[in-house]
Coordinates of C-alpha atoms and ligand atoms in Angstrom, one line a residue:
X1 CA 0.0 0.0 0.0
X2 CA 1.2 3.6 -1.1
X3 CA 1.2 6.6 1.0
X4 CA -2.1 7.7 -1.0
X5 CA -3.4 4.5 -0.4
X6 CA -3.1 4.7 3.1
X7 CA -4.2 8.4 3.6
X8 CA -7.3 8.1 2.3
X9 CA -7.4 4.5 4.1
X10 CA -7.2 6.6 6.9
X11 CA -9.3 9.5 6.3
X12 CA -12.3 8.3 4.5
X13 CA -12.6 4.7 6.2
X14 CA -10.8 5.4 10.0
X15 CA -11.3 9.1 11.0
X16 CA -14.7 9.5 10.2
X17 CA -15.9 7.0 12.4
X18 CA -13.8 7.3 14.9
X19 CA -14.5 11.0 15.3
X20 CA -18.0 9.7 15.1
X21 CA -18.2 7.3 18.5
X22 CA -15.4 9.6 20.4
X23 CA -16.7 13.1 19.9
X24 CA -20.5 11.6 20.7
X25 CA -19.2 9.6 24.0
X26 CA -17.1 12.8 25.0
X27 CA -19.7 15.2 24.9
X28 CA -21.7 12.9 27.6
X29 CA -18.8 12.2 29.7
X30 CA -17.6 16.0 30.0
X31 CA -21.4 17.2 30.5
X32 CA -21.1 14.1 33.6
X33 CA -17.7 14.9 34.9
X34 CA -17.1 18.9 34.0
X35 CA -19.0 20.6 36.9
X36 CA -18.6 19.8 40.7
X37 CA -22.3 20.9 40.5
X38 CA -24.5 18.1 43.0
X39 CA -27.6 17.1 41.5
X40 CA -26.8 16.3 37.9
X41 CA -28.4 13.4 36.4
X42 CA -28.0 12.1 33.0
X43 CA -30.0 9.2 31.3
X44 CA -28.8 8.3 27.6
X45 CA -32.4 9.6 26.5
X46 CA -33.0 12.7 28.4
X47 CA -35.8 13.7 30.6
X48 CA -39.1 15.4 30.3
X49 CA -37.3 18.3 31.4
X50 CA -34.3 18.2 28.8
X51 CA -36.7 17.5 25.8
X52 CA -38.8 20.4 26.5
X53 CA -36.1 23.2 26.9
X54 CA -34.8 21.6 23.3
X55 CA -38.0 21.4 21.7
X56 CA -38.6 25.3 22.6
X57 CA -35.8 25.9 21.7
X58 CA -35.8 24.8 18.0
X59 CA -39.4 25.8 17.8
X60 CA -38.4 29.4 18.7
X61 CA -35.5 28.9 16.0
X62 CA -37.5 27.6 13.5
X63 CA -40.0 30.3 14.1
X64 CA -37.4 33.1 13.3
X65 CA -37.2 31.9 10.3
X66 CA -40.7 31.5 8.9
X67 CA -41.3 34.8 9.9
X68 CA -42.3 37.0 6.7
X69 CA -39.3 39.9 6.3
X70 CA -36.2 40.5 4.3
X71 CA -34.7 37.8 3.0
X72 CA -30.9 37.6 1.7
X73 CA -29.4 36.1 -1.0
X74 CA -25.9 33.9 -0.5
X75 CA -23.4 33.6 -2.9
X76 CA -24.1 30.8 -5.9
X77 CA -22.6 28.0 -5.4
X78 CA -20.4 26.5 -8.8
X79 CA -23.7 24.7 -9.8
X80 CA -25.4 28.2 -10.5
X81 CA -27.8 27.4 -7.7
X82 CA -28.5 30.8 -5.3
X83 CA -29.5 30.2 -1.5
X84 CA -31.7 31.9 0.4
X85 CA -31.7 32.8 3.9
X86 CA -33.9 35.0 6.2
X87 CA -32.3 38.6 7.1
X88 CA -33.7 39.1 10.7
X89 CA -30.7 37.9 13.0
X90 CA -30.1 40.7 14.9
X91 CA -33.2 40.8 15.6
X92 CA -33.9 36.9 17.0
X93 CA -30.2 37.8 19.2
X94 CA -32.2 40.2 20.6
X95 CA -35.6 39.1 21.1
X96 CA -34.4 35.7 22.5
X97 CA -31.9 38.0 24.6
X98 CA -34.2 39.8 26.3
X99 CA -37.2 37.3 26.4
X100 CA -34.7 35.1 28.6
X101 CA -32.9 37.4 30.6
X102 CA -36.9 38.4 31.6
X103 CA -37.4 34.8 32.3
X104 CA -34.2 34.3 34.0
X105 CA -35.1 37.6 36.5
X106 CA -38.7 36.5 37.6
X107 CA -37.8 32.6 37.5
X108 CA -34.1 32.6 38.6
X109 CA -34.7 28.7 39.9
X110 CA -34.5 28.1 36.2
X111 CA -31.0 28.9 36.3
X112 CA -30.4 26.0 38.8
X113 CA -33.0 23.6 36.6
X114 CA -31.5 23.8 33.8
X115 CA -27.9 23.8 35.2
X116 CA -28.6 20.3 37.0
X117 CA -30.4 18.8 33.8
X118 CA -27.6 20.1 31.9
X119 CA -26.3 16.3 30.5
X120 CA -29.9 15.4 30.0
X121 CA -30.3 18.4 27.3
X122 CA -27.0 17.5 25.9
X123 CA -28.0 13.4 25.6
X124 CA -31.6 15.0 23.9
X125 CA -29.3 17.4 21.5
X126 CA -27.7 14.1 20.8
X127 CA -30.4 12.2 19.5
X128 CA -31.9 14.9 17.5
X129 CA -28.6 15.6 15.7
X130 CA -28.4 11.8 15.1
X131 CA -31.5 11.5 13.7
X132 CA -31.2 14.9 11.5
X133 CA -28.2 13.9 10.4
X134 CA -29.1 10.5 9.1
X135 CA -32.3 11.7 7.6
X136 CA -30.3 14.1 5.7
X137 CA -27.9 11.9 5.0
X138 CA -31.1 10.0 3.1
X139 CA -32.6 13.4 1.5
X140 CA -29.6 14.2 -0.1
X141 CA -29.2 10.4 -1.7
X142 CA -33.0 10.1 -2.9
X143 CA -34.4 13.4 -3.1
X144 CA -31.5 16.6 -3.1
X145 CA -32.4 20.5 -4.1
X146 CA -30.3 19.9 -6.6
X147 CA -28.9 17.4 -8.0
X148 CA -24.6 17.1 -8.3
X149 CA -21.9 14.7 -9.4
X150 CA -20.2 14.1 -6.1
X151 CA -17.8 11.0 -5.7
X152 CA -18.9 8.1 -4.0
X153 CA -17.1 7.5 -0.7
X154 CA -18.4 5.0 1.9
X155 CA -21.4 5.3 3.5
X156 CA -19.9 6.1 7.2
X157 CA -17.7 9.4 5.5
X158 CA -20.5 10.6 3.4
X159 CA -22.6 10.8 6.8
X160 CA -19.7 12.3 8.7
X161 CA -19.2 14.9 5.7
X162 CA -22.7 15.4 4.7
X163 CA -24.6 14.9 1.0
X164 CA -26.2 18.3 0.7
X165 CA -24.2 22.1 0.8
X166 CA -27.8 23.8 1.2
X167 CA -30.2 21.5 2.1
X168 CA -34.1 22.9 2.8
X169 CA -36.8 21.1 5.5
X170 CA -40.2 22.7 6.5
X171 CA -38.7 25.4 4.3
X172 CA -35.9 26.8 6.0
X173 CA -32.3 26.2 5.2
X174 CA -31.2 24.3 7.5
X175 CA -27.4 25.0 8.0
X176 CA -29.0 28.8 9.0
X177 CA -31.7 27.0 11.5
X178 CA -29.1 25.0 13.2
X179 CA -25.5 27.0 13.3
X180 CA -26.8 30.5 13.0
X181 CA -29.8 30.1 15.3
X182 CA -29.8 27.2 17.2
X183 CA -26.3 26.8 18.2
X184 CA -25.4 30.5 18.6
X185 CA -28.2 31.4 20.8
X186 CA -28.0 28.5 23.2
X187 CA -24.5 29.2 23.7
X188 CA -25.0 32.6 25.3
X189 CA -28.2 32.0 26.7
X190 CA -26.3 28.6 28.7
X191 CA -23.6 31.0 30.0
X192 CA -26.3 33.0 31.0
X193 CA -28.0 29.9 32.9
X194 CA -24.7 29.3 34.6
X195 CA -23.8 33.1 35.6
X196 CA -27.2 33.0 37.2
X197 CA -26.9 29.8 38.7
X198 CA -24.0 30.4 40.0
X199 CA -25.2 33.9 42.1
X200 CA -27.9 31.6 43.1
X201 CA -25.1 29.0 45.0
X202 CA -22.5 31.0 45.5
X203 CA -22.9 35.0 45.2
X204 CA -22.7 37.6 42.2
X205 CA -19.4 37.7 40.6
X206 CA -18.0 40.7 38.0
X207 CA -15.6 38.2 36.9
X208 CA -18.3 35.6 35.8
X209 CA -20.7 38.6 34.6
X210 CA -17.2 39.8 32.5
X211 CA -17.2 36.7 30.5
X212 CA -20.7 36.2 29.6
X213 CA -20.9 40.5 28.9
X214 CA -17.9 39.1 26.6
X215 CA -19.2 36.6 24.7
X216 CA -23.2 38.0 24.2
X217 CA -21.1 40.7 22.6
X218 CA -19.5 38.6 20.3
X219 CA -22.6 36.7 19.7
X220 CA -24.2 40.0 18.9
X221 CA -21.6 40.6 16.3
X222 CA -22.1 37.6 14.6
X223 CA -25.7 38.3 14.3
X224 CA -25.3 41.9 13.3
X225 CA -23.0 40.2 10.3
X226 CA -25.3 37.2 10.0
X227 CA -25.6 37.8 6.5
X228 CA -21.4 38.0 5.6
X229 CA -21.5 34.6 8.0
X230 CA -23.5 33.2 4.7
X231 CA -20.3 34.1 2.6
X232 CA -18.2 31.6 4.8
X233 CA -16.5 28.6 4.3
X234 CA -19.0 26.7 6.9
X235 CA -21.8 27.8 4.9
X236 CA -20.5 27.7 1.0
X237 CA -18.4 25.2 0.6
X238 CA -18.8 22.2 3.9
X239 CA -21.8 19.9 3.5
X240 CA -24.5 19.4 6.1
X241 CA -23.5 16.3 7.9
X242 CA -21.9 15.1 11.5
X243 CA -19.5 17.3 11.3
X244 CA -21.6 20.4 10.9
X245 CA -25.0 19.5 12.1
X246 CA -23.9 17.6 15.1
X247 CA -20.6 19.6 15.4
X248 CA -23.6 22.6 16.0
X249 CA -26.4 20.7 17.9
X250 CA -24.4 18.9 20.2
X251 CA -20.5 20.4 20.3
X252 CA -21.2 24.0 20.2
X253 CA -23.5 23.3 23.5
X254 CA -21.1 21.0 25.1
X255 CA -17.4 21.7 24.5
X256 CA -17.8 25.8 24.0
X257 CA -20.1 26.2 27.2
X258 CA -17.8 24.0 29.1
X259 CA -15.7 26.6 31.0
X260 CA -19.0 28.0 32.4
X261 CA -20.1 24.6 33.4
X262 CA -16.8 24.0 35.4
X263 CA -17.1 26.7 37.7
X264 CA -21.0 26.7 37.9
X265 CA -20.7 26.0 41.6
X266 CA -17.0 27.8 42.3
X267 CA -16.6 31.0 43.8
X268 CA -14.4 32.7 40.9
X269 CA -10.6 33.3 41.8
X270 CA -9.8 36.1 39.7
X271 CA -10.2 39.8 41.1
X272 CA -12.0 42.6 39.7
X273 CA -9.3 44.7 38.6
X274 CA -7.9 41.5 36.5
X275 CA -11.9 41.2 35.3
X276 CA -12.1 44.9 34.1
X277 CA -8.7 44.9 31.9
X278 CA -9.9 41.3 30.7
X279 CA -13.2 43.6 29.7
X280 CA -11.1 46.0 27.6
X281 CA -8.9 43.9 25.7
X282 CA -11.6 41.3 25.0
X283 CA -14.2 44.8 23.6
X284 CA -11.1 45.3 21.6
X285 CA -10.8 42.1 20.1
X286 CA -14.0 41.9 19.0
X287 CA -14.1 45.2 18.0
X288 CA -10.6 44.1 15.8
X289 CA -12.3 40.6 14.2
X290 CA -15.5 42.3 13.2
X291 CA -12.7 45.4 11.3
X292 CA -11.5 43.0 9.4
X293 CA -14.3 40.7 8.4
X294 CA -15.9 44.0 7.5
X295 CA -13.1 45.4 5.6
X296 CA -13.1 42.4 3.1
X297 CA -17.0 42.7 2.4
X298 CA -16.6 46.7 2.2
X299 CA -13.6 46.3 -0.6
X300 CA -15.3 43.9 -3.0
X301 CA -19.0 45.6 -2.4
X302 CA -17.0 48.5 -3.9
X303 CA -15.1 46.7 -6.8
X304 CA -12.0 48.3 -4.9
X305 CA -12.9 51.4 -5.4
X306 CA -12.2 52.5 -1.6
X307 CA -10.4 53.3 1.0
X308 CA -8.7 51.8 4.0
X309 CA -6.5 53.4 6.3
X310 CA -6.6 56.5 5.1
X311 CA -5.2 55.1 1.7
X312 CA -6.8 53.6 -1.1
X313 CA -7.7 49.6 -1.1
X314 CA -5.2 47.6 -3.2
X315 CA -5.6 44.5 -4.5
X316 CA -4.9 41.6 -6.9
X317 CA -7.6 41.4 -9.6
X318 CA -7.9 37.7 -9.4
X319 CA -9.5 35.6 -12.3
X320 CA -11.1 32.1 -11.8
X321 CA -13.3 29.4 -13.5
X322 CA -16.7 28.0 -12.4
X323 CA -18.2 24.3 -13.0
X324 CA -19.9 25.7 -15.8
X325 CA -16.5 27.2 -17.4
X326 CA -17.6 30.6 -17.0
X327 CA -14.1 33.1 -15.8
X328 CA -15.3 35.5 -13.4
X329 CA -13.3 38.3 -11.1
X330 CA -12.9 38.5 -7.6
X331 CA -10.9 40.7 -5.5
X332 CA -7.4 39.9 -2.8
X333 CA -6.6 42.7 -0.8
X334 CA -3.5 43.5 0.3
X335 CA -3.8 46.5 1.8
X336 CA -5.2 46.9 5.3
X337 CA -5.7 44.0 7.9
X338 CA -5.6 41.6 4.8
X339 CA -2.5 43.2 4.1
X340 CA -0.7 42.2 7.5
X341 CA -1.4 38.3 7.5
X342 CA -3.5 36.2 5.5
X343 CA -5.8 35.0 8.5
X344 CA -6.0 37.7 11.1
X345 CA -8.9 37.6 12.0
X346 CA -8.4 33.9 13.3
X347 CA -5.9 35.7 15.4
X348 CA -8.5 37.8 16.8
X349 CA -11.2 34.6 17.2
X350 CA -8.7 32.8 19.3
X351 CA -7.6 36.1 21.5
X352 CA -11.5 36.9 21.8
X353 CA -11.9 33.4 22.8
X354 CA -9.4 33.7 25.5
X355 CA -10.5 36.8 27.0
X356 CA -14.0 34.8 27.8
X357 CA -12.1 32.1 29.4
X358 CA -9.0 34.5 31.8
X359 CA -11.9 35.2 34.0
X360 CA -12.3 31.4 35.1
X361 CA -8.1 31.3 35.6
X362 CA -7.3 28.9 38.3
X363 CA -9.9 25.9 37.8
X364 CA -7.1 23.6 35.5
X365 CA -7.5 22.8 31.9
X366 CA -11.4 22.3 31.6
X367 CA -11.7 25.8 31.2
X368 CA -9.4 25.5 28.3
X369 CA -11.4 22.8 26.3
X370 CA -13.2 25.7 24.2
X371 CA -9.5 27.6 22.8
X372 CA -7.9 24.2 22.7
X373 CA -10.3 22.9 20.5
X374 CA -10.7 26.2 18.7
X375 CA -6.8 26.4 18.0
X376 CA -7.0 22.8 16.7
X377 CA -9.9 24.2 14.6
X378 CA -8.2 27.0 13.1
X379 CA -4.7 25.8 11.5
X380 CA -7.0 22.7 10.0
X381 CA -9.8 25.5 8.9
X382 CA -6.7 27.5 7.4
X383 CA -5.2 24.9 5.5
X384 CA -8.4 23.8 4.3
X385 CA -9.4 27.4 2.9
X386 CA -5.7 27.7 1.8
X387 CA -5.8 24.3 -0.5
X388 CA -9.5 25.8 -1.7
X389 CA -8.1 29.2 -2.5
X390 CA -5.1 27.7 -4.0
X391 CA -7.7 25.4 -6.5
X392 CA -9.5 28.4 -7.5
X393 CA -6.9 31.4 -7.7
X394 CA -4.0 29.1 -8.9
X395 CA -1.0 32.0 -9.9
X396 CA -3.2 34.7 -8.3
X397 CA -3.0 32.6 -5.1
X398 CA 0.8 32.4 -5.4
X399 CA 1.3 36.1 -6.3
X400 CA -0.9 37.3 -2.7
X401 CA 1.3 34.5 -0.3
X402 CA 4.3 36.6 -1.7
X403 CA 2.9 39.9 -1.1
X404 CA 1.5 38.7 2.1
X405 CA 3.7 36.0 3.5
X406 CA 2.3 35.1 6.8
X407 CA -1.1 33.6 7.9
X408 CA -1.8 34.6 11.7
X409 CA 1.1 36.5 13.0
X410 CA 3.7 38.3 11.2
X411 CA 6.9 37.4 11.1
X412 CA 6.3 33.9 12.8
X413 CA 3.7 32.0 11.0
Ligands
NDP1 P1 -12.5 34.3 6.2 O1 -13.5 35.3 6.5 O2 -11.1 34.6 6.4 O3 -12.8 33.9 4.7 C1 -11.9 33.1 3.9 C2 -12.2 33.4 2.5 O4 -12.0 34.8 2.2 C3 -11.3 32.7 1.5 O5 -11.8 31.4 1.2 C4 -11.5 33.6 0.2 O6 -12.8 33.3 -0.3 C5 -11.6 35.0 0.8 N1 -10.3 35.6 0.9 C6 -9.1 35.1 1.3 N2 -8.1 36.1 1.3 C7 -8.7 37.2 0.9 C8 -8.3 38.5 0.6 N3 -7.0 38.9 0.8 N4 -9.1 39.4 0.2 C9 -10.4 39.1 0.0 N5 -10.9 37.9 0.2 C10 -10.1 36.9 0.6 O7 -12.8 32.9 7.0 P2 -14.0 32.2 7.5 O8 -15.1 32.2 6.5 O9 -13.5 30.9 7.9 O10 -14.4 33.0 8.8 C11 -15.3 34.1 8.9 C12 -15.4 34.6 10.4 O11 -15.8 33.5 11.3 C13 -14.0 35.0 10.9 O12 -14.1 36.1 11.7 C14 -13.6 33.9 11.8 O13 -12.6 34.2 12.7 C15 -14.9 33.3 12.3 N6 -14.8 31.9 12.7 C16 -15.2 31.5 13.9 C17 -15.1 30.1 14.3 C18 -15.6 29.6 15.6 O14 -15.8 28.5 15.8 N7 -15.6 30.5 16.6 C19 -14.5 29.2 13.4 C20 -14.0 29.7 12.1 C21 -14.2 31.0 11.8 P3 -13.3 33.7 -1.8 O15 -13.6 32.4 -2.4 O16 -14.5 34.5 -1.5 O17 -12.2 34.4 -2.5

């Protein structure tokens, strides 16, 4: 057997199952073993309790988006075929924001409810993910939105990597009911839980408050951009399988809420003083990441007729071929953040991701899960859109990693 051979042995008939059974058994066995929390229970099936805070959940999700309003158009993909998504997520951020914090004030023993039933909403999470993922797995052999040459792989990768890139049920996309709505909003709204439930056992906190105030910012950023988040790799170019679809219904609620989790029931260690300057820098950050994810959309909307920093936007006119054969244009910056490193704002996702986490310094690794994973996460996710840029810009490709050399931080990598 060749080194080919045996890559794509290993990647197309070993990883994807193994990622399958580890990453589903991990999730229950950190939601079991992450909090010092007394009270927890966990059944393989949920509870009463853990099915009903998901099926509100995805009902309030899936309501968002069959509300009538603006809708927004995502990029084609090389097929021709144009997605459409509902444009209302700032508004659903705040609505579900503010509907729960108003909840969370008059019925603060929710907090603790939820908190103790916490593994039972992840095991429910877990079924529903299985199940979507294998009836999509089905739609997109029998009856796809469209229908595409892909290459047959076995039966366990094409589950782990998904059939469909924009599949539709009860007629919303889904990728946008389960990563932009779902998965965001029960992130924030389960640090919320936790911040609560942990005045309610131990006492109020800044430090605690600090990091939730951190990442409902964030959060709020992402839905205020909701719309460029349709222009992303997640969204045009992976498929909806296990690794999205359960990565958002059952990872996202697990592994990024696990810091919170851990020190549920801990008075926090870090001061106030620490807390505020974590504040700052982690405003900044975010502040930073949404600059440059902004700057790219502002450039092209404008053909690069612009400017940034004071000066105007250059580029590299950069030609490419669809599926059809059609050239079309797009542009590379090189001037401003995209000028500096190729993937800078990764930089900024893993410091914002940090400054949520310094506030629970002291309580060991666990509180680390979410930027270990997320680093992991990142070089793969760069050398992934690397190889894809590479594919489609060819020379053009080459000619921006000379003018920009680095990817995340100048003069080191
Ligand atoms: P980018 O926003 O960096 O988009 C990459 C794409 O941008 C490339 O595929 C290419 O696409 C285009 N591009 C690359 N270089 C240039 C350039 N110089 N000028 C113009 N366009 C360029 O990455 P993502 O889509 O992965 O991420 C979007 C946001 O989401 C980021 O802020 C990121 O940090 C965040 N994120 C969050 C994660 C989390 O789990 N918390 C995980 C990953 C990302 P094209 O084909 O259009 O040319």
């Amino acid at each position: 057997m060749n080194l080919q051979n045996l890559y794509d042995k290993l990647h197309y008939e070993i990883a994807a199952p193994a990622l399958i059974v580890l990453t589903s058994t991990w999730v229950q066995v950190m939601a079991v073993y992450g909090t010092t929390l007394e009270n927890i229970t966990w059944s393989f099936l949920g509870n009463c309790y853990s099915w009903t805070v998901v099926g509100i959940m995805l009902t309030w999700s899936i309501l968002s988006l069959w509300i009538p309003g603006k809708e927004y158009k995502g990029p084609a993909t090389s097929a021709g075929h144009v997605p459409v998504y509902r444009d209302n997520g700032f508004q659903y951020f705040l609505a579900s924001l503010l509907s729960f914090a108003v909840l969370l004030y008059f019925y603060p023993q929710v907090a603790i409810d939820i908190s103790e039933n916490y593994p039972q909403i992840l095991a429910t999470c877990n079924i529903i993910a299985l199940v979507l993922c294998a009836f999509l797995y089905y739609k997109g052999k029998h009856f796809p939105e469209i229908a595409e040459k892909l290459e047959k792989q076995s039966m366990i990768f094409e589950f782990y990597r998904g059939m469909e890139i924009h599949p539709r049920i009860l007629n919303v996309d889904v990728k946008q009911l389960i990563i932009s709505r779902f998965s965001m909003a029960i992130w924030y709204l389960i640090a919320m839980v936790f911040f609560v439930a942990n005045c309610m056992i131990v006492e109020f906190s800044w430090p605690f408050l600090v990091s939730v105030i951190l990442l409902t910012v964030y959060l709020g950023k992402f839905y205020w951009w909701e719309t460029g988040y349709f222009n992303t790799i997640d969204i045009i170019y992976d498929r909806a399988g296990y690794y999205l679809i359960w990565g958002c219904l059952v990872w996202v609620p697990s592994l990024f809420t696990l810091a919170w989790y851990r020190v549920v029931a801990e008075p926090i260690l870090v001061d106030n003083n620490k807390a505020w300057l974590i504040l700052i820098f982690g405003l900044l950050f975010i502040f930073l990441e949404y600059r440059i994810d902004w700057e790219k959309q502002y450039v092209r909307q404008n053909g690069g007729r612009c400017h940034l920093w004071l000066k105007p936007a250059t580029y590299i006119m950069a030609t490419y071929k669809t599926d059809s054969g059609a050239t079309k244009k797009s542009l590379l910056i090189t001037s401003g953040f995209w000028g500096i490193a190729r993937h800078l704002n990764y930089t900024l996702e893993l410091l914002t991701g940090l400054s949520w986490t310094l506030p629970f310094m002291g309580f060991g690794i666990w509180v680390y899960s979410y930027i270990i994973f997320l680093s992991v996460l990142i070089i793969h996710r760069i050398f992934r859109d690397e190889k894809k840029c590479s594919a489609k810009y060819g020379v053009y490709w080459e000619e921006y990693c000379r003018k920009v050399p680095y990817r995340m931080i100048p003069g080191i990598f």
